[in-house]
Coordinates of C-alpha atoms in Angstrom, one line a residue:
M333 CA -68.1 1.9 -23.9
R334 CA -68.2 -0.1 -20.6
I335 CA -71.7 -1.3 -21.6
F336 CA -70.4 -2.5 -24.9
Y337 CA -67.4 -4.4 -23.5
F338 CA -69.5 -6.0 -20.8
F339 CA -72.0 -7.1 -23.4
L340 CA -69.2 -8.7 -25.5
F341 CA -67.8 -10.4 -22.5
L342 CA -71.0 -12.1 -21.6
F343 CA -71.9 -12.8 -25.2
S344 CA -68.5 -14.6 -25.7
I345 CA -68.9 -16.6 -22.5
S346 CA -72.5 -17.6 -23.4
L347 CA -71.4 -18.8 -26.9
F348 CA -68.5 -20.7 -25.4
S349 CA -70.8 -22.4 -22.9
Q350 CA -73.0 -23.6 -25.7
E351 CA -70.3 -25.2 -27.8
K352 CA -70.7 -28.9 -28.1
D353 CA -67.8 -31.2 -27.3
T354 CA -67.8 -33.6 -30.2
S355 CA -65.6 -36.0 -28.3
S356 CA -68.1 -36.5 -25.6
V357 CA -71.5 -38.1 -25.6
K358 CA -74.4 -36.1 -27.0
S359 CA -75.4 -33.3 -24.7
I360 CA -78.7 -33.6 -22.9
K361 CA -81.0 -30.6 -23.0
A362 CA -82.5 -29.6 -19.6
D363 CA -86.2 -28.9 -19.2
I364 CA -86.8 -25.2 -19.0
S365 CA -88.8 -25.6 -15.7
L366 CA -85.4 -26.4 -14.0
Y367 CA -84.1 -22.9 -14.6
K368 CA -85.4 -21.1 -11.5
I369 CA -85.2 -17.6 -10.1
Y370 CA -86.1 -16.9 -6.4
N371 CA -85.9 -14.2 -3.8
L372 CA -85.3 -14.1 0.0
K373 CA -89.0 -14.8 0.6
K374 CA -88.5 -18.1 -1.4
D375 CA -91.0 -16.8 -4.1
T376 CA -89.8 -18.8 -7.1
I377 CA -90.5 -18.3 -10.8
V378 CA -89.3 -20.3 -13.8
V379 CA -87.2 -18.6 -16.6
D380 CA -89.8 -17.8 -19.3
T381 CA -89.0 -17.2 -23.0
S382 CA -92.7 -16.9 -24.0
L383 CA -94.2 -13.7 -25.4
T384 CA -97.2 -12.4 -23.5
I385 CA -98.7 -9.0 -22.9
A386 CA -97.1 -9.1 -19.5
D387 CA -93.7 -9.2 -21.2
E388 CA -94.6 -6.0 -23.2
Y389 CA -95.3 -4.2 -19.9
K390 CA -92.0 -5.4 -18.3
Y391 CA -89.9 -4.3 -21.2
N392 CA -88.5 -1.1 -19.7
Y393 CA -85.5 0.2 -17.7
L394 CA -86.9 -1.1 -14.4
R395 CA -87.6 -4.5 -16.0
K396 CA -90.9 -4.7 -14.2
D397 CA -94.5 -3.6 -14.8
N398 CA -94.4 0.1 -14.1
F399 CA -98.1 0.8 -14.0
G400 CA -98.6 3.8 -11.7
L401 CA -95.1 5.2 -12.5
L402 CA -94.8 7.9 -15.1
P403 CA -91.2 8.0 -16.5
F404 CA -89.7 11.4 -17.2
S405 CA -88.6 12.5 -20.6
N406 CA -85.2 10.9 -20.4
E407 CA -84.9 7.2 -19.7
G408 CA -83.5 6.4 -16.3
F409 CA -83.9 9.8 -14.8
L410 CA -87.0 9.9 -12.5
Y411 CA -90.6 8.6 -12.2
T412 CA -93.7 10.5 -11.1
Q413 CA -95.4 8.3 -8.6
L414 CA -99.1 8.2 -9.7
D415 CA -100.0 5.2 -7.6
F416 CA -99.5 6.3 -4.0
S417 CA -99.8 2.7 -2.7
K418 CA -96.4 1.8 -4.4
K419 CA -94.4 4.0 -2.1
K420 CA -91.8 1.9 -0.1
T421 CA -92.0 1.9 3.7
F422 CA -89.0 1.1 5.9
I423 CA -89.4 1.1 9.7
F424 CA -85.7 1.9 10.1
P425 CA -84.5 5.4 9.2
Q426 CA -83.1 5.9 5.7
F427 CA -80.9 8.7 4.5
G428 CA -83.5 10.2 2.1
F429 CA -83.2 11.3 -1.6
H430 CA -86.1 8.9 -2.4
A431 CA -86.8 10.1 -5.9
K432 CA -83.4 9.0 -7.0
Q433 CA -83.9 5.5 -5.7
V434 CA -86.7 4.1 -7.8
A435 CA -84.1 2.2 -9.9
Y436 CA -81.8 1.5 -6.9
L437 CA -81.9 -2.2 -6.0
D438 CA -82.6 -2.9 -2.4
V439 CA -81.9 -6.1 -0.4
N440 CA -85.3 -7.6 -1.3
E441 CA -85.0 -6.8 -5.0
I442 CA -82.0 -9.0 -5.6
S443 CA -82.7 -12.4 -7.3
Y444 CA -80.9 -15.7 -6.9
Y445 CA -80.7 -18.5 -9.4
S446 CA -80.6 -22.2 -9.8
V447 CA -79.8 -23.5 -13.3
P448 CA -78.9 -27.0 -14.6
T449 CA -76.8 -25.5 -17.4
P450 CA -75.3 -22.0 -17.9
L451 CA -77.9 -19.3 -18.5
T452 CA -77.3 -16.0 -20.2
D453 CA -80.0 -13.2 -20.2
I454 CA -79.5 -10.1 -22.4
Y455 CA -81.7 -7.0 -22.5
F456 CA -81.1 -4.2 -24.9
K457 CA -83.1 -1.1 -25.7
T458 CA -82.5 2.2 -27.5
V459 CA -82.8 5.4 -25.6
M460 CA -83.4 9.1 -26.2
R461 CA -80.9 10.5 -28.8
Q462 CA -77.4 9.1 -28.2
G463 CA -76.8 6.1 -26.0
Q464 CA -78.2 2.7 -25.1
S465 CA -79.6 0.7 -22.3
L466 CA -78.4 -2.8 -21.5
D467 CA -78.9 -5.5 -18.8
A468 CA -76.7 -8.6 -19.2
L469 CA -76.6 -11.6 -16.8
L470 CA -74.7 -14.9 -16.7
S471 CA -75.7 -17.6 -14.2
L472 CA -74.2 -21.0 -13.7
N473 CA -74.2 -23.9 -11.2
T474 CA -70.7 -25.2 -10.7
Q475 CA -72.4 -28.0 -8.7
K476 CA -76.1 -28.8 -8.2
N477 CA -76.0 -27.0 -4.9
L478 CA -73.8 -24.1 -5.7
N479 CA -74.7 -21.2 -8.0
F480 CA -72.8 -18.0 -9.1
T481 CA -74.4 -15.2 -11.0
V482 CA -72.9 -12.0 -12.3
A483 CA -74.9 -9.2 -13.9
Y484 CA -74.6 -5.6 -15.0
K485 CA -77.3 -3.1 -15.9
A486 CA -76.3 0.2 -17.4
I487 CA -77.7 3.1 -19.3
R488 CA -76.4 6.2 -21.0
S489 CA -78.9 8.5 -22.6
V490 CA -78.2 12.1 -23.7
G491 CA -81.8 13.1 -23.6
D492 CA -83.8 15.6 -25.6
Y493 CA -83.4 18.7 -23.4
F494 CA -80.2 20.6 -22.6
N495 CA -78.3 19.3 -19.6
S496 CA -80.4 16.2 -19.1
L497 CA -77.9 13.3 -19.6
T498 CA -78.4 10.1 -17.6
S499 CA -75.6 7.6 -17.0
S500 CA -76.0 4.7 -14.5
G501 CA -74.6 1.3 -13.7
H502 CA -75.8 -1.5 -11.5
F503 CA -73.4 -4.4 -10.9
R504 CA -74.7 -7.5 -9.1
F505 CA -72.8 -10.6 -8.0
T506 CA -74.8 -13.3 -6.2
T507 CA -74.1 -16.8 -4.9
S508 CA -76.3 -19.4 -3.3
Y509 CA -75.5 -22.7 -1.7
F510 CA -77.1 -25.6 0.2
A511 CA -75.5 -28.5 1.9
P512 CA -75.9 -32.0 0.4
N513 CA -78.0 -33.0 3.4
K514 CA -80.1 -29.8 2.9
K515 CA -79.6 -28.6 6.5
Y516 CA -77.6 -25.5 5.6
F517 CA -78.7 -22.8 3.1
L518 CA -76.9 -19.6 2.1
N519 CA -77.6 -16.6 -0.2
A520 CA -75.2 -13.8 -0.5
H521 CA -74.6 -10.9 -2.8
F522 CA -72.5 -7.8 -3.6
V523 CA -74.2 -4.9 -5.4
G524 CA -72.5 -1.8 -6.6
Q525 CA -74.7 1.0 -8.0
D526 CA -74.1 4.5 -9.3
I527 CA -76.8 6.8 -10.8
L528 CA -75.6 10.0 -12.4
N529 CA -77.9 12.6 -13.8
Q530 CA -77.4 16.1 -15.2
E531 CA -80.0 18.3 -13.6
S532 CA -81.7 20.8 -15.9
G533 CA -84.2 22.0 -13.2
G534 CA -87.0 21.8 -15.8
I535 CA -87.9 24.4 -18.5
K536 CA -88.2 28.0 -17.5
D537 CA -91.0 29.0 -19.9
V538 CA -93.7 26.3 -20.6
S539 CA -95.0 28.5 -23.4
Q540 CA -91.9 27.6 -25.4
F541 CA -92.8 23.9 -25.1
E542 CA -96.5 24.4 -25.9
S543 CA -96.0 26.7 -28.8
N544 CA -95.9 25.7 -32.5
E545 CA -92.6 27.6 -33.1
P546 CA -90.5 25.3 -35.3
S547 CA -87.3 26.1 -33.6
F548 CA -88.7 24.9 -30.2
K549 CA -89.4 21.5 -31.6
Q550 CA -85.7 20.9 -31.2
R551 CA -86.1 20.5 -27.4
E552 CA -82.4 21.4 -26.7
R553 CA -83.3 25.0 -27.7
L554 CA -85.7 25.4 -24.8
D555 CA -84.4 27.4 -21.9
V556 CA -83.8 25.4 -18.7
Y557 CA -83.0 26.6 -15.2
F558 CA -79.6 25.0 -14.7
D559 CA -77.0 24.5 -17.4
N560 CA -74.2 22.9 -15.4
A561 CA -75.8 21.1 -12.4
S562 CA -75.5 17.4 -11.8
S563 CA -76.3 14.8 -9.1
K564 CA -74.9 11.4 -8.3
L565 CA -76.2 8.6 -6.1
K566 CA -73.8 5.8 -5.4
G567 CA -73.9 2.7 -3.1
N568 CA -72.2 -0.6 -2.4
R569 CA -73.6 -3.4 -0.4
F570 CA -72.3 -6.7 1.0
F571 CA -75.1 -9.1 2.1
I572 CA -75.5 -12.6 3.6
D573 CA -78.5 -14.6 4.6
H574 CA -78.0 -18.2 5.9
N575 CA -79.6 -20.7 8.2
Y576 CA -79.0 -24.1 9.7
K577 CA -81.6 -26.8 10.4
L578 CA -80.8 -29.4 13.1
K579 CA -83.1 -32.1 11.6
D580 CA -85.0 -32.8 8.5
S581 CA -88.4 -32.2 10.2
N582 CA -89.8 -30.9 13.5
S583 CA -86.5 -29.1 14.0
L584 CA -84.9 -25.9 15.3
V585 CA -83.6 -23.6 12.7
F586 CA -80.9 -21.1 13.5
K587 CA -80.9 -18.0 11.2
H588 CA -78.6 -15.1 10.6
Q589 CA -78.8 -12.1 8.2
A590 CA -76.4 -9.3 7.9
F591 CA -75.4 -6.5 5.5
Y592 CA -73.1 -3.5 5.3
E593 CA -74.0 -0.7 2.9
Y594 CA -72.7 2.7 2.2
K595 CA -74.4 5.3 0.0
F596 CA -73.7 8.9 -0.9
Y597 CA -75.7 11.5 -2.7
E598 CA -73.8 14.4 -4.3
F599 CA -75.2 17.6 -5.9
L600 CA -72.7 19.7 -7.9
Q601 CA -73.3 23.1 -9.5
P602 CA -70.2 25.2 -10.6
T603 CA -72.4 28.2 -11.2
P604 CA -74.9 28.8 -8.3
S605 CA -78.5 29.7 -9.1
S606 CA -80.5 32.3 -7.1
R607 CA -83.5 30.0 -7.7
L608 CA -82.2 27.8 -4.9
G609 CA -81.1 30.5 -2.5
V610 CA -77.9 32.4 -1.5
P611 CA -74.6 30.4 -1.8
D612 CA -71.7 30.6 0.6
N613 CA -69.4 33.4 -0.7
G614 CA -70.8 32.9 -4.2
A615 CA -68.7 29.8 -4.6
S616 CA -69.6 26.7 -6.6
I617 CA -72.0 24.2 -5.0
N618 CA -70.6 20.9 -3.8
N619 CA -73.1 19.1 -1.5
K620 CA -72.2 15.6 -0.5
T621 CA -74.1 13.3 2.0
R622 CA -72.8 9.9 3.1
F623 CA -74.8 7.2 4.8
D624 CA -73.3 4.0 6.3
V625 CA -75.4 1.2 7.8
F626 CA -74.5 -2.1 9.4
Y627 CA -77.4 -4.5 10.0
N628 CA -77.4 -7.8 11.9
K629 CA -80.4 -10.1 12.5
V630 CA -80.2 -13.4 14.4
G631 CA -83.1 -15.7 15.2
V632 CA -84.2 -19.2 16.0
S633 CA -87.3 -20.8 14.7
F634 CA -89.2 -24.1 15.4
L635 CA -90.3 -25.7 12.2
T636 CA -92.9 -28.5 12.0
K637 CA -95.2 -29.8 9.3
K638 CA -98.3 -29.6 11.5
I639 CA -98.2 -26.2 13.1
G640 CA -95.9 -24.3 10.7
E641 CA -92.9 -22.2 11.7
L642 CA -92.6 -20.0 14.8
N643 CA -89.6 -17.6 14.6
F644 CA -88.1 -15.3 17.3
F645 CA -85.5 -12.8 16.3
I646 CA -83.5 -9.8 17.5
D647 CA -81.8 -7.3 15.2
N648 CA -79.3 -4.4 15.4
Y649 CA -79.4 -1.5 13.0
V650 CA -76.4 0.9 13.3
Y651 CA -76.1 3.9 11.0
N652 CA -74.1 7.1 10.5
Q653 CA -74.9 9.9 8.2
F654 CA -72.7 12.9 7.7
Y655 CA -72.2 15.8 5.3
V656 CA -69.0 16.5 3.5
T657 CA -69.9 20.2 3.1
N658 CA -68.2 23.3 4.6
S659 CA -71.4 25.2 5.0
L660 CA -71.0 28.6 6.5
T661 CA -74.7 28.8 7.3
A662 CA -74.5 25.5 9.2
I663 CA -71.5 26.7 11.1
A664 CA -73.2 30.0 12.0
L665 CA -76.3 28.1 13.1
N666 CA -74.2 25.6 15.0
L667 CA -75.8 22.7 13.2
P668 CA -74.5 19.1 13.6
N669 CA -72.8 17.6 10.6
N670 CA -73.5 14.0 11.4
L671 CA -76.2 11.7 12.9
H672 CA -75.0 8.4 14.4
S673 CA -77.5 6.1 16.1
R674 CA -78.5 2.5 16.8
V675 CA -81.9 0.9 16.7
N676 CA -82.5 -2.6 18.2
T677 CA -85.7 -4.5 17.8
V678 CA -87.1 -7.8 19.0
G679 CA -89.8 -9.6 17.2
A680 CA -91.7 -12.8 16.4
Q681 CA -93.1 -14.2 13.3
Y682 CA -95.5 -17.1 12.7
D683 CA -96.1 -18.8 9.4
F684 CA -98.8 -21.5 9.1
F685 CA -100.0 -23.5 6.1
H686 CA -103.0 -25.8 6.2
S687 CA -104.9 -27.2 3.3
K688 CA -105.9 -24.1 1.3
W689 CA -105.1 -21.6 4.0
K690 CA -101.9 -19.6 4.6
F691 CA -101.4 -17.4 7.7
N692 CA -98.6 -15.0 8.6
I693 CA -98.2 -12.9 11.8
L694 CA -95.3 -10.5 12.4
A695 CA -94.7 -8.4 15.5
Q696 CA -91.6 -6.2 15.9
N697 CA -90.8 -3.5 18.4
A698 CA -87.7 -1.5 19.3
F699 CA -86.3 -1.6 22.9
T700 CA -83.8 1.2 22.4
D701 CA -84.3 5.0 23.0
R702 CA -85.3 5.4 19.4
K703 CA -88.7 3.7 19.1
T704 CA -90.1 2.0 16.1
S705 CA -92.6 -0.9 15.7
N706 CA -94.4 -3.0 13.1
F707 CA -97.3 -5.4 13.3
E708 CA -98.7 -7.3 10.4
V709 CA -101.3 -10.0 10.0
T710 CA -101.9 -11.8 6.6
A711 CA -104.5 -14.5 5.7
K712 CA -104.8 -16.1 2.3
Y713 CA -107.2 -18.7 1.0
N714 CA -106.8 -20.5 -2.3
W715 CA -110.0 -21.9 -3.8
N716 CA -108.1 -23.4 -6.7
V717 CA -105.2 -22.6 -9.0
F718 CA -107.0 -19.6 -10.5
S719 CA -108.9 -18.1 -7.5
S720 CA -107.7 -16.8 -4.2
I721 CA -108.4 -14.0 -1.6
E722 CA -105.8 -12.4 0.6
I723 CA -106.4 -9.9 3.5
K724 CA -103.6 -8.0 5.2
A725 CA -103.7 -5.6 8.1
Q726 CA -100.7 -3.6 9.2
Q727 CA -99.8 -1.0 11.7
N728 CA -96.4 0.6 12.0
S729 CA -94.6 3.5 13.6
K730 CA -91.7 4.6 11.5
L731 CA -88.7 6.6 12.5
P732 CA -88.2 9.8 10.4
D733 CA -85.6 9.6 7.6
N734 CA -82.5 11.5 8.3
I735 CA -83.0 14.1 5.5
Y736 CA -86.0 15.5 7.5
L737 CA -84.0 15.7 10.7
F738 CA -80.9 17.5 9.5
A739 CA -79.3 18.9 6.4
Q740 CA -76.3 21.0 5.3
S741 CA -75.7 22.8 2.0
S742 CA -73.7 25.5 0.4
Y743 CA -77.2 27.1 -0.2
D744 CA -78.4 29.0 2.9
K745 CA -82.0 27.7 2.6
Y746 CA -81.0 24.0 2.8
N747 CA -79.6 23.9 6.3
W748 CA -81.7 22.7 9.2
S749 CA -81.9 20.6 12.4
N750 CA -85.3 19.3 13.4
S751 CA -87.0 17.0 15.9
F752 CA -90.0 15.2 14.4
K753 CA -92.3 12.5 15.7
N754 CA -92.5 9.0 14.2
E755 CA -94.8 8.6 11.1
K756 CA -97.7 6.3 11.8
E757 CA -99.6 4.2 9.4
S758 CA -102.5 1.8 9.8
S759 CA -103.7 0.0 6.7
L760 CA -106.1 -2.8 5.5
K761 CA -105.5 -4.4 2.1
V762 CA -107.6 -6.9 0.2
L763 CA -106.5 -8.8 -2.9
A764 CA -108.9 -11.1 -4.8
T765 CA -108.0 -13.2 -7.9
T766 CA -110.7 -14.9 -9.9
K767 CA -111.2 -16.2 -13.4
W768 CA -113.6 -13.2 -14.0
L769 CA -111.4 -10.4 -12.8
N770 CA -108.7 -9.4 -10.3
L771 CA -109.6 -6.9 -7.6
S772 CA -107.5 -5.1 -5.0
A773 CA -108.5 -2.5 -2.4
Q774 CA -106.7 -0.5 0.3
Y775 CA -107.7 1.8 3.2
S776 CA -104.9 3.5 5.1
I777 CA -104.7 6.2 7.8
Y778 CA -101.5 8.3 8.1
N779 CA -100.6 10.4 11.2
D780 CA -97.7 12.8 11.6
K781 CA -96.9 12.5 7.9
L782 CA -93.6 14.0 6.8
Y783 CA -93.2 15.9 3.5
F784 CA -91.3 18.6 1.8
Y785 CA -92.9 21.9 0.8
N786 CA -91.8 25.0 -1.1
D787 CA -92.1 27.9 1.3
Y788 CA -91.9 30.4 -1.5
E789 CA -94.8 28.7 -3.4
K790 CA -93.6 29.8 -6.8
I791 CA -91.9 27.6 -9.4
D792 CA -89.1 30.0 -10.2
T793 CA -87.9 29.9 -6.6
L794 CA -87.3 26.7 -4.7
Y795 CA -87.0 27.3 -0.9
V796 CA -88.0 23.7 0.1
S797 CA -88.0 22.5 3.7
P798 CA -89.4 19.6 5.6
K799 CA -92.8 19.7 7.4
Q800 CA -94.8 17.4 9.6
Y801 CA -98.6 17.3 9.2
A802 CA -100.3 17.1 12.6
K803 CA -103.7 15.9 11.3
S804 CA -104.8 12.5 10.0
I805 CA -104.8 11.6 6.3
Q806 CA -107.1 8.9 4.9
Y807 CA -106.2 7.2 1.7
Y808 CA -108.4 4.8 -0.4
N809 CA -107.8 2.9 -3.6
V810 CA -109.5 0.2 -5.6
E811 CA -107.9 -1.5 -8.6
I812 CA -109.6 -3.8 -11.1
S813 CA -107.8 -5.7 -13.9
K814 CA -109.0 -8.2 -16.5
E815 CA -107.8 -9.6 -19.8
F816 CA -110.3 -10.7 -22.4
K817 CA -109.4 -13.0 -25.3
F818 CA -111.2 -13.8 -28.5
K819 CA -109.5 -16.0 -30.9
K820 CA -106.2 -14.2 -31.8
F821 CA -107.2 -10.9 -30.2
G822 CA -106.8 -9.8 -26.6
L823 CA -108.0 -6.8 -24.6
D824 CA -106.1 -6.2 -21.4
N825 CA -107.5 -3.6 -18.9
R826 CA -106.2 -2.2 -15.7
I827 CA -107.8 0.7 -13.8
K828 CA -107.2 2.2 -10.4
F829 CA -109.3 4.6 -8.4
Q830 CA -107.8 6.7 -5.6
D831 CA -109.1 9.2 -3.1
V832 CA -107.7 11.1 -0.1
K833 CA -109.5 12.7 2.8
Q834 CA -107.5 15.5 4.4
D835 CA -107.9 19.0 5.6
D836 CA -104.9 20.3 3.6
K837 CA -103.4 19.1 0.3
V838 CA -100.5 17.1 1.6
V839 CA -100.9 13.7 -0.2
N840 CA -102.1 14.5 -3.8
V841 CA -103.0 11.7 -6.2
P842 CA -104.8 11.4 -9.5
S843 CA -108.3 10.0 -8.9
V844 CA -108.1 7.7 -11.9
I845 CA -105.2 5.8 -13.5
T846 CA -105.9 3.5 -16.4
R847 CA -104.1 1.3 -19.0
N848 CA -105.9 -0.5 -21.8
T849 CA -104.2 -2.6 -24.5
L850 CA -105.8 -4.1 -27.6
Y851 CA -103.5 -6.5 -29.3
Y852 CA -103.3 -9.3 -31.9
T853 CA -101.1 -12.4 -31.7
D854 CA -100.4 -15.0 -34.4
H855 CA -97.7 -17.3 -35.7
V856 CA -96.1 -16.5 -39.1
F857 CA -93.4 -18.0 -41.4
R858 CA -94.7 -21.5 -40.9
K859 CA -94.9 -20.9 -37.1
A860 CA -91.2 -20.0 -36.9
M861 CA -92.1 -16.6 -35.5
L862 CA -94.7 -15.4 -33.1
I863 CA -96.0 -11.9 -33.8
Q864 CA -97.7 -9.6 -31.2
T865 CA -98.9 -6.2 -32.2
G866 CA -101.3 -3.8 -30.6
L867 CA -102.2 -0.4 -29.2
T868 CA -101.9 0.8 -25.6
F869 CA -103.8 3.6 -24.0
N870 CA -102.5 5.2 -20.8
Y871 CA -104.3 8.0 -18.9
F872 CA -104.4 9.6 -15.5
S873 CA -106.7 12.4 -14.3
K874 CA -105.6 15.9 -13.4
Y875 CA -104.1 16.6 -10.0
Y876 CA -101.5 18.6 -8.1
A877 CA -98.5 16.5 -8.9
D878 CA -95.5 16.8 -6.6
D879 CA -92.6 18.8 -8.0
Y880 CA -89.0 17.8 -8.0
N881 CA -86.0 19.3 -6.2
P882 CA -82.5 18.2 -7.3
I883 CA -80.7 19.3 -4.1
L884 CA -82.9 17.0 -2.0
G885 CA -83.1 14.3 -4.8
D886 CA -86.8 14.1 -3.9
F887 CA -90.3 15.4 -4.7
F888 CA -92.1 18.2 -2.7
V889 CA -95.7 19.1 -2.4
Q890 CA -97.0 22.0 -4.6
R891 CA -100.6 23.3 -4.7
Q892 CA -100.4 25.8 -7.6
T893 CA -100.5 23.8 -10.9
K894 CA -102.3 20.7 -12.0
I895 CA -101.0 18.2 -14.5
G896 CA -102.6 15.2 -16.2
G897 CA -105.8 14.7 -18.2
F898 CA -103.8 13.8 -21.4
P899 CA -103.8 10.4 -23.2
M900 CA -100.6 8.5 -24.0
L901 CA -101.0 6.2 -27.0
D902 CA -98.3 3.6 -27.9
F903 CA -98.2 1.3 -30.9
F904 CA -96.0 -1.8 -30.7
V905 CA -95.0 -4.7 -32.8
N906 CA -93.2 -7.5 -30.9
A907 CA -91.9 -10.9 -32.1
R908 CA -90.4 -14.1 -30.7
V909 CA -88.1 -16.4 -32.6
R910 CA -87.0 -19.3 -30.3
Q911 CA -85.4 -17.7 -27.2
V912 CA -85.2 -14.2 -28.8
R913 CA -87.9 -11.6 -28.2
I914 CA -87.8 -8.5 -30.4
Y915 CA -89.6 -5.2 -29.5
L916 CA -90.5 -2.2 -31.6
K917 CA -92.6 0.6 -30.3
A918 CA -93.9 4.0 -31.4
E919 CA -94.2 5.7 -28.0
H920 CA -96.7 8.5 -27.4
F921 CA -97.4 8.9 -31.1
N922 CA -100.5 11.1 -30.4
A923 CA -98.0 13.8 -29.5
L924 CA -97.6 14.3 -33.2
F925 CA -101.1 15.7 -33.5
G926 CA -102.4 16.4 -30.0
D927 CA -102.0 19.4 -27.7
R928 CA -98.6 19.9 -26.0
N929 CA -100.0 19.7 -22.5
Y930 CA -98.2 16.6 -21.2
Y931 CA -96.1 17.0 -18.1
N932 CA -94.5 15.0 -15.3
T933 CA -94.4 18.0 -13.0
P934 CA -95.4 21.6 -13.6
N935 CA -92.2 22.3 -15.6
Y936 CA -90.9 18.9 -16.6
P937 CA -92.5 17.8 -19.9
Y938 CA -93.4 14.2 -20.5
R939 CA -91.8 12.4 -23.5
D940 CA -92.4 13.4 -27.1
F941 CA -93.1 10.9 -29.8
K942 CA -90.3 8.3 -30.1
V943 CA -89.7 5.1 -32.0
R944 CA -87.6 2.7 -30.0
F945 CA -86.6 -0.9 -30.4
G946 CA -84.6 -3.6 -28.6
L947 CA -84.5 -7.3 -27.7
E948 CA -84.4 -9.8 -24.9
W949 CA -82.3 -12.9 -25.5
N950 CA -81.8 -16.1 -23.4
F951 CA -79.0 -18.6 -24.1
F952 CA -79.2 -22.1 -22.7
K953 CA -76.4 -24.6 -23.0

């Protein structure tokens, strides 16, 4: 109900904001190019109400193109990471539970707005069985230089399988300001997020899923490992980024960025399962991990029109992670229940623009006992509006995430205290954009890679623990994309090739990922409506996909079962009427007549055939 009430609240505000005051002069409509969205890197886009094939790809729970991510059967639960290059890297230690954080909005994923009149954006989409998914936003400038934006994204979906409900909420409040003389700029936000999932543990017997038995077509009848387990990831963050420029040009700029964030991950299971180990005294499982971090970064830069911007900075990253768990095993092993530390780095960054060239150099190194470093060089050349080439080289040494270093649980197998080396990565990336095709390539070398592995090596028993790989891993990928158009038809193609060179199967990826869409676009009803209809083919080759562990909220390496090699066909009909975009899709319709061999992990099936619909609606005053 909280989704419904928030929807009504924003809808009523948007309608009120669009009422015309008949006693005043005729309202002036602002050009849509003045409605702008930007991020901390100052990358800016204009609010777009058109209907393109890119909009079809972004119409999902994440609200971005999820090529290389395979969603689990229930919306908002998890994603299998097919594209290894999409994995996030932070040089500062995180608290872990990464599988749960694909939908979690980090600092750099928050958008800021500048709008001449109030803007309302509404996203709605049906889900699996009962529930709905909604993202509603209201943005307004009280003055030309002061913006306030409030937004809320939520989902509730029961799911097809027993004990697989998802219920999540993401509240965002942002504000941005610049002084009338444009010497002072500020962006700030508060974000509160909670991601709740029932944890089924996957199906016990895949033959039930693959059989033609009519009763098993009702997926809630399939036996699952856990019937009362659940997990919750919650976090709140307060953030500010501001700077002051002494003069209009050739000036010193003083910068400051800070945030405070706390997160916790909780795994509850009233009835313990022997699949996960031996519980303390046979009692119910209540594992809770809390992570607090306070970050400060101060810097000064010299900005000129001729040589670009040279920036020097120092930052302070203070964190504390602790377990709210009375683990008898941890007490017997004398394990620590918290990890408190500080990491300080000093760095320099140089940005240079000249004619068609753009350069960026970043060097950052820790001067505290806990060492971490990052070095990046980027060069980009723009031939014209349609063609460019970008080359990026990076080398970093990353501190281990805390979940690898220590853990406590009411299950005996999930208690440890480790000392691991930093993970090291060296990579070279190339991105070329032309009118003929788009091409990207990456070559990376990983040393001291950290990962989780099931020591029991059988799916019916999960004794998962952290490991560090002492040898080097080489990763390659090449991606090609191109859209062809002929009259009212379009063919959009995207294919990625991946390969890994390693002595042991630690990093496992599908060698091929592809998405191809054939579609038709035309105006109907005297051009009052734009119709877009087509067929999308998704496919990835067979590989040893990582499996999922709900206690760790993360994936682990398995080398027993391959998944993949199955097509996923979607048929869609989309329409646009003024600022409204309507979406209707028959997802994975080939599941009606194909083999039931589609999985996200060895025992989590991919989605069955579903018909889903929804809309995106923008209101402008």
